[in-house]
Every structure is written in structure tokens, then in C-alpha cells.
mmCIF file with all atom_site columns, C-alpha atoms in Angstrom:
data_model
loop_
_atom_site.group_PDB
_atom_site.id
_atom_site.type_symbol
_atom_site.label_atom_id
_atom_site.label_alt_id
_atom_site.label_comp_id
_atom_site.label_asym_id
_atom_site.label_entity_id
_atom_site.label_seq_id
_atom_site.pdbx_PDB_ins_code
_atom_site.Cartn_x
_atom_site.Cartn_y
_atom_site.Cartn_z
_atom_site.occupancy
_atom_site.B_iso_or_equiv
_atom_site.pdbx_formal_charge
_atom_site.auth_seq_id
_atom_site.auth_comp_id
_atom_site.auth_asym_id
_atom_site.auth_atom_id
_atom_site.pdbx_PDB_model_num
ATOM 1   C CA . MET A 1 1   ? 212.782 40.398 -84.237 1.00 0.00 ? 1   MET A CA 1
ATOM 2   C CA . GLU A 1 2   ? 210.261 40.140 -81.398 1.00 0.00 ? 2   GLU A CA 1
ATOM 3   C CA . ASN A 1 3   ? 210.625 37.048 -79.208 1.00 0.00 ? 3   ASN A CA 1
ATOM 4   C CA . LYS A 1 4   ? 207.132 35.958 -78.176 1.00 0.00 ? 4   LYS A CA 1
ATOM 5   C CA . ASP A 1 5   ? 208.585 33.756 -75.417 1.00 0.00 ? 5   ASP A CA 1
ATOM 6   C CA . VAL A 1 6   ? 210.016 36.797 -73.613 1.00 0.00 ? 6   VAL A CA 1
ATOM 7   C CA . LEU A 1 7   ? 207.691 39.124 -71.682 1.00 0.00 ? 7   LEU A CA 1
ATOM 8   C CA . THR A 1 8   ? 208.416 42.531 -70.178 1.00 0.00 ? 8   THR A CA 1
ATOM 9   C CA . LEU A 1 9   ? 206.961 42.693 -66.661 1.00 0.00 ? 9   LEU A CA 1
ATOM 10  C CA . TYR A 1 10  ? 207.213 44.821 -63.508 1.00 0.00 ? 10  TYR A CA 1
ATOM 11  C CA . HIS A 1 11  ? 207.988 44.082 -59.862 1.00 0.00 ? 11  HIS A CA 1
ATOM 12  C CA . GLY A 1 12  ? 207.651 46.367 -56.858 1.00 0.00 ? 12  GLY A CA 1
ATOM 13  C CA . SER A 1 13  ? 209.958 45.945 -53.874 1.00 0.00 ? 13  SER A CA 1
ATOM 14  C CA . LYS A 1 14  ? 209.751 47.615 -50.457 1.00 0.00 ? 14  LYS A CA 1
ATOM 15  C CA . SER A 1 15  ? 213.517 48.064 -50.209 1.00 0.00 ? 15  SER A CA 1
ATOM 16  C CA . GLY A 1 16  ? 215.073 46.485 -53.305 1.00 0.00 ? 16  GLY A CA 1
ATOM 17  C CA . ILE A 1 17  ? 216.056 43.008 -54.466 1.00 0.00 ? 17  ILE A CA 1
ATOM 18  C CA . ASP A 1 18  ? 219.020 41.651 -52.533 1.00 0.00 ? 18  ASP A CA 1
ATOM 19  C CA . GLY A 1 19  ? 220.831 38.713 -54.127 1.00 0.00 ? 19  GLY A CA 1
ATOM 20  C CA . THR A 1 20  ? 219.328 36.090 -56.411 1.00 0.00 ? 20  THR A CA 1
ATOM 21  C CA . ILE A 1 21  ? 215.677 36.303 -57.397 1.00 0.00 ? 21  ILE A CA 1
ATOM 22  C CA . ALA A 1 22  ? 213.825 33.502 -55.602 1.00 0.00 ? 22  ALA A CA 1
ATOM 23  C CA . PRO A 1 23  ? 210.191 32.408 -54.957 1.00 0.00 ? 23  PRO A CA 1
ATOM 24  C CA . MET A 1 24  ? 210.251 33.847 -51.457 1.00 0.00 ? 24  MET A CA 1
ATOM 25  C CA . SER A 1 25  ? 207.224 36.126 -50.983 1.00 0.00 ? 25  SER A CA 1
ATOM 26  C CA . ARG A 1 26  ? 205.059 35.771 -47.874 1.00 0.00 ? 26  ARG A CA 1
ATOM 27  C CA . ASP A 1 27  ? 202.737 32.738 -47.886 1.00 0.00 ? 27  ASP A CA 1
ATOM 28  C CA . ARG A 1 28  ? 199.377 34.551 -47.864 1.00 0.00 ? 28  ARG A CA 1
ATOM 29  C CA . CYS A 1 29  ? 199.620 36.088 -51.329 1.00 0.00 ? 29  CYS A CA 1
ATOM 30  C CA . ASP A 1 30  ? 197.016 35.614 -54.092 1.00 0.00 ? 30  ASP A CA 1
ATOM 31  C CA . PHE A 1 31  ? 198.709 32.568 -55.614 1.00 0.00 ? 31  PHE A CA 1
ATOM 32  C CA . GLY A 1 32  ? 200.899 31.498 -52.695 1.00 0.00 ? 32  GLY A CA 1
ATOM 33  C CA . LYS A 1 33  ? 204.618 31.914 -52.173 1.00 0.00 ? 33  LYS A CA 1
ATOM 34  C CA . GLY A 1 34  ? 206.548 33.057 -55.239 1.00 0.00 ? 34  GLY A CA 1
ATOM 35  C CA . PHE A 1 35  ? 208.119 35.998 -57.039 1.00 0.00 ? 35  PHE A CA 1
ATOM 36  C CA . TYR A 1 36  ? 205.330 38.306 -58.222 1.00 0.00 ? 36  TYR A CA 1
ATOM 37  C CA . MET A 1 37  ? 205.345 40.378 -61.405 1.00 0.00 ? 37  MET A CA 1
ATOM 38  C CA . GLY A 1 38  ? 202.664 42.369 -63.206 1.00 0.00 ? 38  GLY A CA 1
ATOM 39  C CA . ASP A 1 39  ? 202.043 43.391 -66.785 1.00 0.00 ? 39  ASP A CA 1
ATOM 40  C CA . GLU A 1 40  ? 201.165 46.970 -65.736 1.00 0.00 ? 40  GLU A CA 1
ATOM 41  C CA . LYS A 1 41  ? 203.446 49.437 -63.927 1.00 0.00 ? 41  LYS A CA 1
ATOM 42  C CA . SER A 1 42  ? 200.674 50.934 -61.831 1.00 0.00 ? 42  SER A CA 1
ATOM 43  C CA . GLN A 1 43  ? 199.829 47.785 -59.837 1.00 0.00 ? 43  GLN A CA 1
ATOM 44  C CA . PRO A 1 44  ? 203.202 47.151 -58.131 1.00 0.00 ? 44  PRO A CA 1
ATOM 45  C CA . LEU A 1 45  ? 203.630 50.892 -57.595 1.00 0.00 ? 45  LEU A CA 1
ATOM 46  C CA . THR A 1 46  ? 200.473 51.232 -55.477 1.00 0.00 ? 46  THR A CA 1
ATOM 47  C CA . LEU A 1 47  ? 201.593 48.242 -53.382 1.00 0.00 ? 47  LEU A CA 1
ATOM 48  C CA . ILE A 1 48  ? 204.925 49.814 -52.404 1.00 0.00 ? 48  ILE A CA 1
ATOM 49  C CA . CYS A 1 49  ? 203.948 53.486 -52.103 1.00 0.00 ? 49  CYS A CA 1
ATOM 50  C CA . ASN A 1 50  ? 204.072 53.422 -48.274 1.00 0.00 ? 50  ASN A CA 1
ATOM 51  C CA . TYR A 1 51  ? 207.760 52.443 -48.132 1.00 0.00 ? 51  TYR A CA 1
ATOM 52  C CA . SER A 1 52  ? 210.521 55.072 -48.211 1.00 0.00 ? 52  SER A CA 1
ATOM 53  C CA . ASN A 1 53  ? 213.061 52.796 -49.972 1.00 0.00 ? 53  ASN A CA 1
ATOM 54  C CA . ALA A 1 54  ? 210.610 51.446 -52.565 1.00 0.00 ? 54  ALA A CA 1
ATOM 55  C CA . LYS A 1 55  ? 212.007 50.276 -55.902 1.00 0.00 ? 55  LYS A CA 1
ATOM 56  C CA . LEU A 1 56  ? 210.291 49.466 -59.198 1.00 0.00 ? 56  LEU A CA 1
ATOM 57  C CA . TYR A 1 57  ? 211.966 46.855 -61.408 1.00 0.00 ? 57  TYR A CA 1
ATOM 58  C CA . THR A 1 58  ? 211.426 46.309 -65.113 1.00 0.00 ? 58  THR A CA 1
ATOM 59  C CA . LEU A 1 59  ? 212.091 42.672 -65.964 1.00 0.00 ? 59  LEU A CA 1
ATOM 60  C CA . ASN A 1 60  ? 212.273 40.245 -68.844 1.00 0.00 ? 60  ASN A CA 1
ATOM 61  C CA . LEU A 1 61  ? 210.763 36.788 -68.291 1.00 0.00 ? 61  LEU A CA 1
ATOM 62  C CA . ASP A 1 62  ? 211.744 33.989 -70.668 1.00 0.00 ? 62  ASP A CA 1
ATOM 63  C CA . LEU A 1 63  ? 208.895 31.478 -70.864 1.00 0.00 ? 63  LEU A CA 1
ATOM 64  C CA . SER A 1 64  ? 210.888 28.870 -72.782 1.00 0.00 ? 64  SER A CA 1
ATOM 65  C CA . ASP A 1 65  ? 210.473 25.376 -71.278 1.00 0.00 ? 65  ASP A CA 1
ATOM 66  C CA . LEU A 1 66  ? 208.478 26.667 -68.301 1.00 0.00 ? 66  LEU A CA 1
ATOM 67  C CA . LYS A 1 67  ? 205.312 24.838 -67.243 1.00 0.00 ? 67  LYS A CA 1
ATOM 68  C CA . VAL A 1 68  ? 202.684 27.563 -67.066 1.00 0.00 ? 68  VAL A CA 1
ATOM 69  C CA . PHE A 1 69  ? 199.308 27.354 -65.328 1.00 0.00 ? 69  PHE A CA 1
ATOM 70  C CA . GLU A 1 70  ? 196.858 30.105 -66.304 1.00 0.00 ? 70  GLU A CA 1
ATOM 71  C CA . VAL A 1 71  ? 193.749 30.519 -64.175 1.00 0.00 ? 71  VAL A CA 1
ATOM 72  C CA . GLU A 1 72  ? 190.863 32.223 -65.938 1.00 0.00 ? 72  GLU A CA 1
ATOM 73  C CA . ILE A 1 73  ? 188.977 35.056 -64.294 1.00 0.00 ? 73  ILE A CA 1
ATOM 74  C CA . GLY A 1 74  ? 185.881 33.791 -62.472 1.00 0.00 ? 74  GLY A CA 1
ATOM 75  C CA . LEU A 1 75  ? 184.851 31.880 -59.370 1.00 0.00 ? 75  LEU A CA 1
ATOM 76  C CA . GLU A 1 76  ? 187.758 29.410 -59.524 1.00 0.00 ? 76  GLU A CA 1
ATOM 77  C CA . TRP A 1 77  ? 190.175 32.352 -59.607 1.00 0.00 ? 77  TRP A CA 1
ATOM 78  C CA . ALA A 1 78  ? 188.477 33.848 -56.533 1.00 0.00 ? 78  ALA A CA 1
ATOM 79  C CA . LEU A 1 79  ? 188.461 30.533 -54.647 1.00 0.00 ? 79  LEU A CA 1
ATOM 80  C CA . LEU A 1 80  ? 192.149 29.935 -55.456 1.00 0.00 ? 80  LEU A CA 1
ATOM 81  C CA . ILE A 1 81  ? 192.883 33.319 -53.872 1.00 0.00 ? 81  ILE A CA 1
ATOM 82  C CA . ALA A 1 82  ? 190.679 32.338 -50.913 1.00 0.00 ? 82  ALA A CA 1
ATOM 83  C CA . TYR A 1 83  ? 192.677 29.134 -50.463 1.00 0.00 ? 83  TYR A CA 1
ATOM 84  C CA . ASN A 1 84  ? 196.022 30.935 -50.622 1.00 0.00 ? 84  ASN A CA 1
ATOM 85  C CA . ARG A 1 85  ? 194.883 33.644 -48.216 1.00 0.00 ? 85  ARG A CA 1
ATOM 86  C CA . GLY A 1 86  ? 193.899 31.004 -45.640 1.00 0.00 ? 86  GLY A CA 1
ATOM 87  C CA . LYS A 1 87  ? 190.139 31.511 -45.992 1.00 0.00 ? 87  LYS A CA 1
ATOM 88  C CA . MET A 1 88  ? 189.399 27.795 -46.455 1.00 0.00 ? 88  MET A CA 1
ATOM 89  C CA . GLU A 1 89  ? 191.017 26.304 -43.361 1.00 0.00 ? 89  GLU A CA 1
ATOM 90  C CA . ILE A 1 90  ? 187.600 25.433 -41.916 1.00 0.00 ? 90  ILE A CA 1
ATOM 91  C CA . ILE A 1 91  ? 187.151 22.859 -44.712 1.00 0.00 ? 91  ILE A CA 1
ATOM 92  C CA . LYS A 1 92  ? 190.720 21.530 -44.663 1.00 0.00 ? 92  LYS A CA 1
ATOM 93  C CA . HIS A 1 93  ? 191.039 18.051 -46.265 1.00 0.00 ? 93  HIS A CA 1
ATOM 94  C CA . SER A 1 94  ? 187.679 18.393 -48.041 1.00 0.00 ? 94  SER A CA 1
ATOM 95  C CA . ALA A 1 95  ? 187.449 17.725 -51.784 1.00 0.00 ? 95  ALA A CA 1
ATOM 96  C CA . LEU A 1 96  ? 187.206 21.455 -52.538 1.00 0.00 ? 96  LEU A CA 1
ATOM 97  C CA . TYR A 1 97  ? 190.171 22.300 -50.311 1.00 0.00 ? 97  TYR A CA 1
ATOM 98  C CA . ASN A 1 98  ? 192.290 19.521 -51.799 1.00 0.00 ? 98  ASN A CA 1
ATOM 99  C CA . HIS A 1 99  ? 191.376 20.643 -55.320 1.00 0.00 ? 99  HIS A CA 1
ATOM 100 C CA . PHE A 1 100 ? 192.950 24.042 -54.739 1.00 0.00 ? 100 PHE A CA 1
ATOM 101 C CA . ALA A 1 101 ? 195.823 22.637 -52.693 1.00 0.00 ? 101 ALA A CA 1
ATOM 102 C CA . ASP A 1 102 ? 196.842 20.495 -55.689 1.00 0.00 ? 102 ASP A CA 1
ATOM 103 C CA . LEU A 1 103 ? 195.768 22.826 -58.509 1.00 0.00 ? 103 LEU A CA 1
ATOM 104 C CA . CYS A 1 104 ? 199.171 24.379 -59.245 1.00 0.00 ? 104 CYS A CA 1
ATOM 105 C CA . ASN A 1 105 ? 201.388 21.392 -58.437 1.00 0.00 ? 105 ASN A CA 1
ATOM 106 C CA . GLY A 1 106 ? 203.984 20.638 -61.098 1.00 0.00 ? 106 GLY A CA 1
ATOM 107 C CA . PHE A 1 107 ? 203.970 24.123 -62.618 1.00 0.00 ? 107 PHE A CA 1
ATOM 108 C CA . ASP A 1 108 ? 206.737 26.727 -62.653 1.00 0.00 ? 108 ASP A CA 1
ATOM 109 C CA . LEU A 1 109 ? 204.647 29.819 -63.315 1.00 0.00 ? 109 LEU A CA 1
ATOM 110 C CA . ILE A 1 110 ? 201.094 30.863 -62.422 1.00 0.00 ? 110 ILE A CA 1
ATOM 111 C CA . VAL A 1 111 ? 199.342 33.477 -64.535 1.00 0.00 ? 111 VAL A CA 1
ATOM 112 C CA . GLY A 1 112 ? 196.125 35.109 -63.397 1.00 0.00 ? 112 GLY A CA 1
ATOM 113 C CA . HIS A 1 113 ? 194.415 38.440 -63.013 1.00 0.00 ? 113 HIS A CA 1
ATOM 114 C CA . ILE A 1 114 ? 195.504 40.801 -60.249 1.00 0.00 ? 114 ILE A CA 1
ATOM 115 C CA . ALA A 1 115 ? 193.226 41.544 -57.307 1.00 0.00 ? 115 ALA A CA 1
ATOM 116 C CA . ASN A 1 116 ? 193.975 45.264 -57.618 1.00 0.00 ? 116 ASN A CA 1
ATOM 117 C CA . ASP A 1 117 ? 192.925 48.035 -55.218 1.00 0.00 ? 117 ASP A CA 1
ATOM 118 C CA . ARG A 1 118 ? 189.309 48.064 -56.412 1.00 0.00 ? 118 ARG A CA 1
ATOM 119 C CA . MET A 1 119 ? 189.014 44.293 -56.758 1.00 0.00 ? 119 MET A CA 1
ATOM 120 C CA . PHE A 1 120 ? 190.600 43.736 -53.334 1.00 0.00 ? 120 PHE A CA 1
ATOM 121 C CA . VAL A 1 121 ? 187.643 45.516 -51.720 1.00 0.00 ? 121 VAL A CA 1
ATOM 122 C CA . VAL A 1 122 ? 185.103 43.447 -53.676 1.00 0.00 ? 122 VAL A CA 1
ATOM 123 C CA . LEU A 1 123 ? 186.908 40.181 -52.855 1.00 0.00 ? 123 LEU A CA 1
ATOM 124 C CA . ASP A 1 124 ? 186.880 41.052 -49.150 1.00 0.00 ? 124 ASP A CA 1
ATOM 125 C CA . ARG A 1 125 ? 183.142 41.690 -49.401 1.00 0.00 ? 125 ARG A CA 1
ATOM 126 C CA . PHE A 1 126 ? 182.733 38.211 -50.884 1.00 0.00 ? 126 PHE A CA 1
ATOM 127 C CA . PHE A 1 127 ? 184.947 36.497 -48.288 1.00 0.00 ? 127 PHE A CA 1
ATOM 128 C CA . ASN A 1 128 ? 183.155 38.338 -45.467 1.00 0.00 ? 128 ASN A CA 1
ATOM 129 C CA . GLY A 1 129 ? 179.718 37.279 -46.707 1.00 0.00 ? 129 GLY A CA 1
ATOM 130 C CA . ASP A 1 130 ? 178.463 40.660 -47.909 1.00 0.00 ? 130 ASP A CA 1
ATOM 131 C CA . ILE A 1 131 ? 178.029 39.717 -51.595 1.00 0.00 ? 131 ILE A CA 1
ATOM 132 C CA . THR A 1 132 ? 177.358 36.457 -53.438 1.00 0.00 ? 132 THR A CA 1
ATOM 133 C CA . ASP A 1 133 ? 179.451 34.658 -56.040 1.00 0.00 ? 133 ASP A CA 1
ATOM 134 C CA . THR A 1 134 ? 177.065 36.020 -58.694 1.00 0.00 ? 134 THR A CA 1
ATOM 135 C CA . ALA A 1 135 ? 177.763 39.569 -57.546 1.00 0.00 ? 135 ALA A CA 1
ATOM 136 C CA . LEU A 1 136 ? 181.479 38.836 -57.515 1.00 0.00 ? 136 LEU A CA 1
ATOM 137 C CA . ILE A 1 137 ? 181.521 37.400 -61.045 1.00 0.00 ? 137 ILE A CA 1
ATOM 138 C CA . ASN A 1 138 ? 179.515 40.357 -62.348 1.00 0.00 ? 138 ASN A CA 1
ATOM 139 C CA . SER A 1 139 ? 181.985 42.750 -60.740 1.00 0.00 ? 139 SER A CA 1
ATOM 140 C CA . LEU A 1 140 ? 184.886 40.938 -62.433 1.00 0.00 ? 140 LEU A CA 1
ATOM 141 C CA . SER A 1 141 ? 183.377 41.653 -65.828 1.00 0.00 ? 141 SER A CA 1
ATOM 142 C CA . ALA A 1 142 ? 183.038 45.344 -64.899 1.00 0.00 ? 142 ALA A CA 1
ATOM 143 C CA . LEU A 1 143 ? 186.726 45.783 -64.073 1.00 0.00 ? 143 LEU A CA 1
ATOM 144 C CA . LYS A 1 144 ? 189.683 45.808 -66.419 1.00 0.00 ? 144 LYS A CA 1
ATOM 145 C CA . LEU A 1 145 ? 192.136 43.775 -64.363 1.00 0.00 ? 145 LEU A CA 1
ATOM 146 C CA . GLY A 1 146 ? 195.772 43.419 -65.323 1.00 0.00 ? 146 GLY A CA 1
ATOM 147 C CA . LYS A 1 147 ? 197.562 40.087 -65.045 1.00 0.00 ? 147 LYS A CA 1
ATOM 148 C CA . GLN A 1 148 ? 200.146 38.906 -62.559 1.00 0.00 ? 148 GLN A CA 1
ATOM 149 C CA . TYR A 1 149 ? 202.859 36.354 -63.272 1.00 0.00 ? 149 TYR A CA 1
ATOM 150 C CA . VAL A 1 150 ? 204.095 34.381 -60.289 1.00 0.00 ? 150 VAL A CA 1
ATOM 151 C CA . ALA A 1 151 ? 207.328 32.397 -60.503 1.00 0.00 ? 151 ALA A CA 1
ATOM 152 C CA . ILE A 1 152 ? 206.779 29.608 -57.956 1.00 0.00 ? 152 ILE A CA 1
ATOM 153 C CA . THR A 1 153 ? 209.932 27.572 -58.680 1.00 0.00 ? 153 THR A CA 1
ATOM 154 C CA . GLN A 1 154 ? 213.596 28.523 -58.790 1.00 0.00 ? 154 GLN A CA 1
ATOM 155 C CA . LYS A 1 155 ? 213.654 27.376 -62.408 1.00 0.00 ? 155 LYS A CA 1
ATOM 156 C CA . ALA A 1 156 ? 211.161 30.126 -63.289 1.00 0.00 ? 156 ALA A CA 1
ATOM 157 C CA . CYS A 1 157 ? 213.018 32.693 -61.183 1.00 0.00 ? 157 CYS A CA 1
ATOM 158 C CA . ASP A 1 158 ? 216.238 31.883 -63.040 1.00 0.00 ? 158 ASP A CA 1
ATOM 159 C CA . ARG A 1 159 ? 214.495 32.919 -66.278 1.00 0.00 ? 159 ARG A CA 1
ATOM 160 C CA . ILE A 1 160 ? 213.975 36.477 -64.972 1.00 0.00 ? 160 ILE A CA 1
ATOM 161 C CA . THR A 1 161 ? 216.398 39.234 -65.995 1.00 0.00 ? 161 THR A CA 1
ATOM 162 C CA . ILE A 1 162 ? 216.403 42.720 -64.443 1.00 0.00 ? 162 ILE A CA 1
ATOM 163 C CA . ILE A 1 163 ? 216.622 45.349 -67.175 1.00 0.00 ? 163 ILE A CA 1
ATOM 164 C CA . ASP A 1 164 ? 215.881 48.503 -65.152 1.00 0.00 ? 164 ASP A CA 1
ATOM 165 C CA . LYS A 1 165 ? 215.572 49.664 -61.528 1.00 0.00 ? 165 LYS A CA 1
ATOM 166 C CA . GLN A 1 166 ? 213.801 52.858 -60.486 1.00 0.00 ? 166 GLN A CA 1
ATOM 167 C CA . THR A 1 167 ? 213.784 54.443 -57.023 1.00 0.00 ? 167 THR A CA 1
ATOM 168 C CA . ILE A 1 168 ? 210.381 55.885 -56.126 1.00 0.00 ? 168 ILE A CA 1
ATOM 169 C CA . THR A 1 169 ? 210.656 59.483 -54.886 1.00 0.00 ? 169 THR A CA 1
ATOM 170 C CA . GLU A 1 170 ? 208.723 60.883 -51.942 1.00 0.00 ? 170 GLU A CA 1
ATOM 171 C CA . ASN A 1 171 ? 206.587 63.015 -54.251 1.00 0.00 ? 171 ASN A CA 1
ATOM 172 C CA . GLU A 1 172 ? 205.791 60.005 -56.457 1.00 0.00 ? 172 GLU A CA 1
ATOM 173 C CA . ARG A 1 173 ? 204.869 57.935 -53.398 1.00 0.00 ? 173 ARG A CA 1
ATOM 174 C CA . SER A 1 174 ? 202.499 60.662 -52.200 1.00 0.00 ? 174 SER A CA 1
ATOM 175 C CA . LEU A 1 175 ? 200.702 60.708 -55.561 1.00 0.00 ? 175 LEU A CA 1
ATOM 176 C CA . LEU A 1 176 ? 200.541 56.911 -55.598 1.00 0.00 ? 176 LEU A CA 1
ATOM 177 C CA . LYS A 1 177 ? 198.967 56.862 -52.126 1.00 0.00 ? 177 LYS A CA 1
ATOM 178 C CA . GLN A 1 178 ? 196.246 59.184 -53.386 1.00 0.00 ? 178 GLN A CA 1
ATOM 179 C CA . GLU A 1 179 ? 195.696 56.960 -56.424 1.00 0.00 ? 179 GLU A CA 1
ATOM 180 C CA . SER A 1 180 ? 195.503 53.840 -54.267 1.00 0.00 ? 180 SER A CA 1
ATOM 181 C CA . GLU A 1 181 ? 192.975 55.435 -51.921 1.00 0.00 ? 181 GLU A CA 1
ATOM 182 C CA . ALA A 1 182 ? 190.877 56.643 -54.855 1.00 0.00 ? 182 ALA A CA 1
ATOM 183 C CA . ASN A 1 183 ? 190.872 53.124 -56.321 1.00 0.00 ? 183 ASN A CA 1
ATOM 184 C CA . ARG A 1 184 ? 189.770 51.618 -52.998 1.00 0.00 ? 184 ARG A CA 1
ATOM 185 C CA . SER A 1 185 ? 186.972 54.179 -52.676 1.00 0.00 ? 185 SER A CA 1
ATOM 186 C CA . SER A 1 186 ? 185.871 53.311 -56.203 1.00 0.00 ? 186 SER A CA 1
ATOM 187 C CA . GLY A 1 187 ? 185.871 49.625 -55.233 1.00 0.00 ? 187 GLY A CA 1
ATOM 188 C CA . ILE A 1 188 ? 183.730 50.288 -52.165 1.00 0.00 ? 188 ILE A CA 1
ATOM 189 C CA . LYS A 1 189 ? 181.209 52.258 -54.228 1.00 0.00 ? 189 LYS A CA 1
ATOM 190 C CA . MET A 1 190 ? 181.055 49.560 -56.889 1.00 0.00 ? 190 MET A CA 1
ATOM 191 C CA . ALA A 1 191 ? 180.692 46.792 -54.262 1.00 0.00 ? 191 ALA A CA 1
ATOM 192 C CA . ASP A 1 192 ? 177.766 48.669 -52.697 1.00 0.00 ? 192 ASP A CA 1
ATOM 193 C CA . GLU A 1 193 ? 176.027 48.961 -56.078 1.00 0.00 ? 193 GLU A CA 1
ATOM 194 C CA . ILE A 1 194 ? 176.609 45.283 -56.892 1.00 0.00 ? 194 ILE A CA 1
ATOM 195 C CA . CYS A 1 195 ? 175.424 44.180 -53.450 1.00 0.00 ? 195 CYS A CA 1
ATOM 196 C CA . ARG A 1 196 ? 172.125 45.989 -53.972 1.00 0.00 ? 196 ARG A CA 1
ATOM 197 C CA . LYS A 1 197 ? 171.642 44.613 -57.491 1.00 0.00 ? 197 LYS A CA 1
ATOM 198 C CA . TYR A 1 198 ? 172.456 40.953 -56.684 1.00 0.00 ? 198 TYR A CA 1
ATOM 199 C CA . ARG A 1 199 ? 171.272 40.818 -53.082 1.00 0.00 ? 199 ARG A CA 1
ATOM 200 C CA . ARG A 1 200 ? 170.261 37.136 -53.141 1.00 0.00 ? 200 ARG A CA 1
ATOM 201 C CA . ASP A 1 201 ? 171.364 35.852 -56.543 1.00 0.00 ? 201 ASP A CA 1
ATOM 202 C CA . GLY A 1 202 ? 173.951 33.081 -56.232 1.00 0.00 ? 202 GLY A CA 1
ATOM 203 C CA . ARG A 1 203 ? 175.738 31.725 -53.157 1.00 0.00 ? 203 ARG A CA 1
ATOM 204 C CA . PHE A 1 204 ? 177.617 33.375 -50.333 1.00 0.00 ? 204 PHE A CA 1
ATOM 205 C CA . PHE A 1 205 ? 181.162 32.266 -49.528 1.00 0.00 ? 205 PHE A CA 1
ATOM 206 C CA . ASP A 1 206 ? 180.136 30.590 -46.258 1.00 0.00 ? 206 ASP A CA 1
ATOM 207 C CA . GLU A 1 207 ? 177.394 28.683 -48.109 1.00 0.00 ? 207 GLU A CA 1
ATOM 208 C CA . ILE A 1 208 ? 180.011 27.285 -50.503 1.00 0.00 ? 208 ILE A CA 1
ATOM 209 C CA . LEU A 1 209 ? 182.164 26.189 -47.552 1.00 0.00 ? 209 LEU A CA 1
ATOM 210 C CA . ASN A 1 210 ? 179.233 24.811 -45.546 1.00 0.00 ? 210 ASN A CA 1
ATOM 211 C CA . ARG A 1 211 ? 178.210 22.680 -48.510 1.00 0.00 ? 211 ARG A CA 1
ATOM 212 C CA . GLU A 1 212 ? 181.644 21.052 -48.392 1.00 0.00 ? 212 GLU A CA 1
ATOM 213 C CA . LEU A 1 213 ? 181.341 20.482 -44.635 1.00 0.00 ? 213 LEU A CA 1
ATOM 214 C CA . LYS A 1 214 ? 177.940 18.858 -45.127 1.00 0.00 ? 214 LYS A CA 1
ATOM 215 C CA . LYS A 1 215 ? 179.327 16.556 -47.827 1.00 0.00 ? 215 LYS A CA 1
ATOM 216 C CA . ALA A 1 216 ? 182.193 15.541 -45.519 1.00 0.00 ? 216 ALA A CA 1
ATOM 217 C CA . TYR A 1 217 ? 179.726 14.886 -42.663 1.00 0.00 ? 217 TYR A CA 1
ATOM 218 C CA . GLU A 1 218 ? 177.529 12.695 -44.879 1.00 0.00 ? 218 GLU A CA 1
ATOM 219 C CA . TRP A 1 219 ? 180.593 10.739 -46.004 1.00 0.00 ? 219 TRP A CA 1
ATOM 220 C CA . LEU A 1 220 ? 181.662 10.127 -42.388 1.00 0.00 ? 220 LEU A CA 1
ATOM 221 C CA . LYS A 1 221 ? 178.182 8.851  -41.530 1.00 0.00 ? 221 LYS A CA 1
ATOM 222 C CA . GLU A 1 222 ? 178.396 6.361  -44.395 1.00 0.00 ? 222 GLU A CA 1
ATOM 223 C CA . VAL A 1 223 ? 181.837 5.208  -43.206 1.00 0.00 ? 223 VAL A CA 1
ATOM 224 C CA . ASP A 1 224 ? 180.566 4.735  -39.632 1.00 0.00 ? 224 ASP A CA 1
ATOM 225 C CA . LYS A 1 225 ? 177.618 2.726  -40.935 1.00 0.00 ? 225 LYS A CA 1
ATOM 226 C CA . PHE A 1 226 ? 179.918 0.048  -42.333 1.00 0.00 ? 226 PHE A CA 1
ATOM 227 C CA . ALA A 1 227 ? 182.647 0.194  -39.654 1.00 0.00 ? 227 ALA A CA 1
#
């Protein structure tokens, strides 16, 4: 019988998993440091296609007794990625910054949509001030994004079982590079169309951050008044 607590997921590795699975990715990933898995094969494959020793793992993840935080697609999802990629350091210690710093505390697993090749381009446009949050949210609805599952504690990593390992051949990597480039080009084209359509609807990323800075400045003035 099917066990609904067990998911089949995929993980791409540049050179293969060595030793015990642990939440040890680089810090500046979408949802912070952890062990990243996707529900579609294609996403991890395009991330590792430039590495000659790339491996694709098929995994089982047992969700039993894990504390799971699922972030819905939308502005909060985008701002959580911004926080984890270091895009909010200018407003460090503000209410908005602290919200995202504390958002995933106490959880073992984070579940959210993947910023794939096309979405990565659109997100960069948003972070760089080329499109507004309205344009970003409308682009999210236009894309069919897969989900990523990030084990951020050792407890969650211990619930992962490797069921298959595949070495990516040179020919496969070449095809994947072409696919990745095509996806990025598609993202650029879509971002251009969205930017034209929603030129001034909504707020730009720097406007969201500057609002937090202004709130912090007003608070400090009030504190000084009564010091």
C-alpha cells in the first residue's frame, strides 16, 4: 500500500554524496543551509550539468514526526529567498528582516517552490529593481514551478534514504546545458514582457526595503525624544 508520509524526491550533486547526508549546503541558497531535494528530475539536473562528475540521486523522504514549514508562492516566498540570498542586509535588525530571520525556526523541513532557470531570471530582475512586486507575482502565476524540499536539521536528513544513483554522461550534460540556456532565455523574454505590462504597478524591491528603513528611523527619533 502507498505510504503518504514517504515522498520520492531527487537531488543533484556536483561530485556525489560522501558520507552521511547532512544539512550542509552553502549558506546563500533559496531557503538557507540544508540538504536540497526537488519533486522533478529536471531541476537538479540543470544545476549540475556543468560538472564532469555530476550525480543524480533518487531518494525517499519519510515525513513522519517532522515539523514542516510550507511557504506559499507569492511575495513572502520571494522575500524569504531575498533574505537567504543576503539581499536584505541593508535593513538588518528591522521588523521585516527579523520576520524572515525567525520564520523557519523550530522546523525540520522547508517546502516551497523552486526558483528554476526561468524564475531565477525574473527574481534577479525584481531584486535589481527592474520589475515591481506586482510584476513578479504575475510572473509566478504564469510559470509552473516545481517544489523543493529542504532538510534543515539532522533529524530530517536522517529520514532520507538513497534508492538510486545515476552518473550523468557527457552527452547528457551537453543536452542539459542547452536546456538550461533555453530556459534562461525564455525567462528573460518573459521578464521583458512583464516589465512592459506592469511598468509602475506595485512596489520595487528597494522601495520595500526603504520603507523599513524609514520606519526604523522614525522609531529612533521617538526613542531620542524621551531619552
